[in-house]
XYZ file of C-alpha atoms in Angstrom:
275
model
C 0.000 0.000 0.000
C 1.386 3.384 -1.037
C 2.070 5.776 1.809
C 0.715 9.337 1.828
C 2.887 11.910 0.084
C 3.396 13.825 3.350
C 4.935 10.766 5.016
C 7.390 10.388 2.143
C 8.102 14.128 2.145
C 8.792 14.109 5.888
C 11.263 11.255 5.474
C 13.062 13.034 2.643
C 13.020 16.292 4.613
C 14.622 14.759 7.700
C 17.188 12.845 5.652
C 18.166 16.029 3.803
C 18.177 18.411 6.759
C 19.952 16.160 9.265
C 22.499 14.503 6.967
C 25.458 16.607 8.101
C 24.564 16.332 11.786
C 24.623 12.563 12.153
C 23.246 9.381 10.603
C 19.639 9.182 9.419
C 17.957 5.794 9.041
C 14.711 5.540 7.074
C 12.231 2.676 7.498
C 14.421 1.269 10.261
C 13.272 -1.933 12.017
C 12.791 -1.622 15.774
C 14.145 -3.597 17.556
C 17.246 -3.005 15.432
C 19.213 -6.181 16.240
C 18.721 -8.792 13.470
C 18.245 -11.486 16.128
C 15.214 -9.578 17.438
C 13.257 -9.231 14.186
C 10.917 -11.751 15.788
C 11.161 -11.491 19.557
C 9.376 -12.247 22.779
C 8.729 -10.563 26.068
C 10.045 -13.124 28.557
C 7.963 -14.730 31.243
C 9.040 -14.521 34.862
C 9.432 -17.376 37.305
C 9.392 -16.351 40.941
C 7.446 -16.821 44.154
C 4.624 -14.559 43.020
C 4.013 -16.390 39.760
C 4.203 -19.752 41.534
C 1.471 -18.670 43.946
C -0.698 -17.383 41.097
C -0.245 -20.608 39.138
C -1.385 -22.579 42.184
C -4.418 -20.383 42.804
C -5.543 -20.458 39.157
C -4.635 -24.073 38.378
C -8.249 -24.997 37.552
C -8.978 -21.912 35.488
C -7.866 -22.578 31.887
C -8.729 -19.015 30.835
C -6.006 -17.606 33.110
C -2.424 -17.558 31.831
C 0.224 -16.736 34.374
C 3.329 -14.966 33.043
C 2.976 -16.018 29.390
C 5.654 -15.291 26.780
C 4.385 -12.684 24.319
C 5.733 -12.995 20.769
C 6.015 -9.955 18.488
C 7.672 -8.777 15.279
C 9.845 -5.739 14.632
C 8.078 -2.578 13.447
C 9.429 -0.113 10.891
C 9.863 3.484 12.042
C 9.941 6.258 9.455
C 13.003 8.057 10.833
C 15.674 7.104 13.361
C 18.502 9.563 13.931
C 21.879 9.140 15.624
C 23.559 12.536 16.157
C 27.239 13.214 15.732
C 27.916 14.732 19.144
C 31.034 16.494 17.868
C 29.001 18.441 15.307
C 27.374 21.698 16.406
C 23.603 21.761 15.840
C 23.161 25.471 16.571
C 22.070 26.173 12.987
C 18.999 23.987 13.542
C 17.664 26.210 16.308
C 15.145 24.530 18.601
C 15.344 21.317 16.590
C 19.068 21.107 17.273
C 18.394 21.349 21.008
C 15.953 18.422 20.832
C 18.136 15.929 18.951
C 21.017 15.633 21.405
C 20.615 11.848 21.725
C 19.649 8.996 19.385
C 15.966 9.455 18.625
C 12.987 8.144 16.737
C 11.199 11.015 14.988
C 7.506 10.417 14.300
C 5.934 13.077 12.068
C 2.137 13.070 11.823
C 0.054 15.167 9.434
C -3.084 15.407 11.573
C -4.131 15.454 15.214
C -3.227 11.920 16.330
C -5.859 9.464 17.416
C -5.165 7.486 20.562
C -4.257 4.565 18.329
C -1.786 6.676 16.317
C -0.064 7.938 19.433
C 0.052 4.508 21.050
C 1.824 3.183 17.965
C 4.448 5.951 18.135
C 4.847 5.444 21.873
C 5.102 1.673 21.451
C 7.925 2.062 18.934
C 9.818 4.214 21.406
C 9.355 1.729 24.246
C 10.350 -1.219 22.076
C 13.580 0.542 21.164
C 14.277 1.393 24.808
C 13.879 -2.167 26.094
C 15.956 -3.685 23.282
C 19.210 -2.841 25.047
C 18.171 -3.658 28.617
C 17.125 -7.268 28.103
C 13.417 -6.529 28.204
C 12.932 -8.548 25.014
C 14.638 -11.726 23.835
C 15.209 -13.579 20.546
C 12.349 -15.951 19.864
C 14.514 -19.042 20.467
C 16.148 -17.774 23.684
C 15.403 -19.252 27.087
C 13.606 -17.045 29.563
C 15.416 -16.449 32.805
C 14.286 -16.751 36.362
C 14.712 -14.553 39.422
C 18.164 -13.534 38.215
C 16.495 -11.574 35.400
C 15.011 -9.157 37.898
C 17.289 -6.135 37.850
C 18.532 -4.296 40.890
C 16.307 -1.240 41.236
C 19.257 0.760 42.537
C 20.871 0.496 39.105
C 17.759 1.941 37.499
C 18.102 5.144 39.504
C 21.438 5.979 37.893
C 20.702 4.619 34.419
C 21.097 7.164 31.651
C 18.056 7.346 29.404
C 19.842 7.889 26.118
C 17.148 7.072 23.553
C 14.449 9.607 22.803
C 11.103 9.692 21.035
C 10.102 12.946 19.328
C 6.529 13.197 18.048
C 5.911 16.123 15.685
C 2.219 16.941 15.126
C 0.250 20.070 14.148
C -1.771 20.068 17.375
C -3.382 17.997 20.109
C -6.361 18.711 22.316
C -5.963 19.634 25.973
C -7.768 16.407 26.819
C -5.232 14.374 24.836
C -2.267 16.104 26.444
C -3.720 15.602 29.910
C -4.548 11.976 29.136
C -0.937 11.239 28.241
C 0.399 13.207 31.181
C 2.152 15.729 28.929
C 3.527 18.836 30.608
C 5.088 22.001 29.122
C 8.771 21.497 28.372
C 11.334 23.017 30.738
C 12.567 25.240 27.892
C 9.422 27.339 28.335
C 8.684 27.305 24.596
C 5.026 27.304 23.545
C 4.096 24.107 21.721
C 6.758 21.960 23.379
C 5.622 19.241 25.791
C 7.205 16.282 27.528
C 5.922 13.112 29.123
C 7.359 12.008 32.470
C 11.180 11.703 32.214
C 11.090 7.906 32.371
C 9.295 7.810 28.982
C 11.930 9.963 27.181
C 9.250 11.477 24.954
C 8.913 15.011 23.578
C 5.785 16.225 21.784
C 6.089 19.164 19.381
C 2.835 20.940 18.499
C 3.941 22.872 15.437
C 0.933 25.210 15.278
C 1.701 26.486 18.776
C 5.396 27.187 18.195
C 6.396 30.858 18.143
C 7.033 32.004 14.534
C 10.753 32.651 14.905
C 13.881 31.585 13.063
C 14.603 29.194 15.951
C 11.486 27.131 15.192
C 11.446 27.311 11.383
C 12.738 23.782 10.735
C 9.946 22.311 12.868
C 7.163 24.579 11.586
C 7.869 23.486 8.008
C 6.274 20.175 9.033
C 3.115 21.841 10.327
C -0.151 22.141 8.436
C -2.356 24.822 6.948
C -1.555 28.486 7.552
C 1.278 27.702 9.981
C 3.078 25.580 7.408
C 2.508 28.042 4.578
C 3.932 30.865 6.691
C 7.026 28.749 7.367
C 7.419 27.972 3.659
C 7.268 31.676 2.841
C 9.925 32.382 5.479
C 12.129 29.710 3.924
C 11.684 31.175 0.434
C 12.723 34.601 1.745
C 15.992 33.374 3.236
C 19.169 34.515 1.538
C 20.170 32.205 -1.308
C 23.461 31.547 0.481
C 21.716 29.965 3.476
C 23.091 26.405 3.801
C 19.681 24.724 4.152
C 17.492 26.891 1.941
C 17.929 25.225 -1.427
C 18.045 21.612 -0.247
C 14.833 22.030 1.751
C 13.132 23.861 -1.116
C 13.973 20.899 -3.352
C 12.313 18.582 -0.836
C 9.229 20.782 -0.931
C 9.237 20.775 -4.732
C 9.356 16.999 -4.715
C 6.422 16.908 -2.303
C 4.477 19.244 -4.593
C 4.935 16.798 -7.470
C 3.706 13.915 -5.322
C 0.686 15.848 -4.034
C -0.522 16.281 -7.590
C -1.179 12.535 -7.769
C -3.481 12.537 -4.737
C -6.981 13.757 -4.067
C -6.578 17.095 -2.358
C -8.838 19.274 -0.253
C -8.976 23.050 -0.062
C -6.166 23.290 2.494
C -3.831 21.151 0.381
C -4.687 23.134 -2.750
C -3.654 26.360 -1.017
C -0.378 24.743 0.004
C 0.154 23.470 -3.543
C -0.358 26.959 -4.963
C 2.391 28.238 -2.702
C 4.711 25.337 -3.499
C 4.256 25.977 -7.220
C 5.970 29.353 -6.729
C 9.237 27.847 -5.504
C 12.226 28.874 -7.578
C 15.770 27.760 -6.854
């Protein structure tokens, strides 16, 4: 099934914009290890599960500590920054991508299902390196698999999930426990630190040069304003022409899709791009 033109544009945009700042992986399987393409969430064997097994022995509908089998999922964009390369030119975006991250870019307000899928990809990537999932043919451990909680307190959470969307409702943000980011920038939210997740609401971002590279992935008037700002940049700007080419390519793809009024207005603006 062909993916929407915006999804393909967003991939091309990230690959183009971030190329000199690190390594960009498109359609990357998560978990990333080849041995975990098909994996399982291991069962636990301890006193608690033994008691539960005894209590539910005559209840065939109750499974105690089953092994859950799953397959790797493809994420649109996974980025590993070169920490020796300055990201100042990227403005606010550069401040967000200081660690390896999955970048999920959505065209519309996400449904609960959409957001759960993004969130699930982030969690799956996190647990890959801490033994939370195993190859399908591996043996599950026992009590020794239970990690010392004192280690968890000092563990560095190095993998991030960044979800870029035009907007979300207050109810959605509250439901996910999202709070305004410590940077005190409108449109920037974070989940609790343990989830390593940042939400960028592009329509709420202040219209400044610092936010331009995020607002270009917005929608409607906010995106068109960002495109106009990009077109007005000096021709010597290092990102201007390469990003304009990405937008031109998107314009060509949009012409093959059914478009509504909002998309037609965006297409009219994109048709004016000259490099």
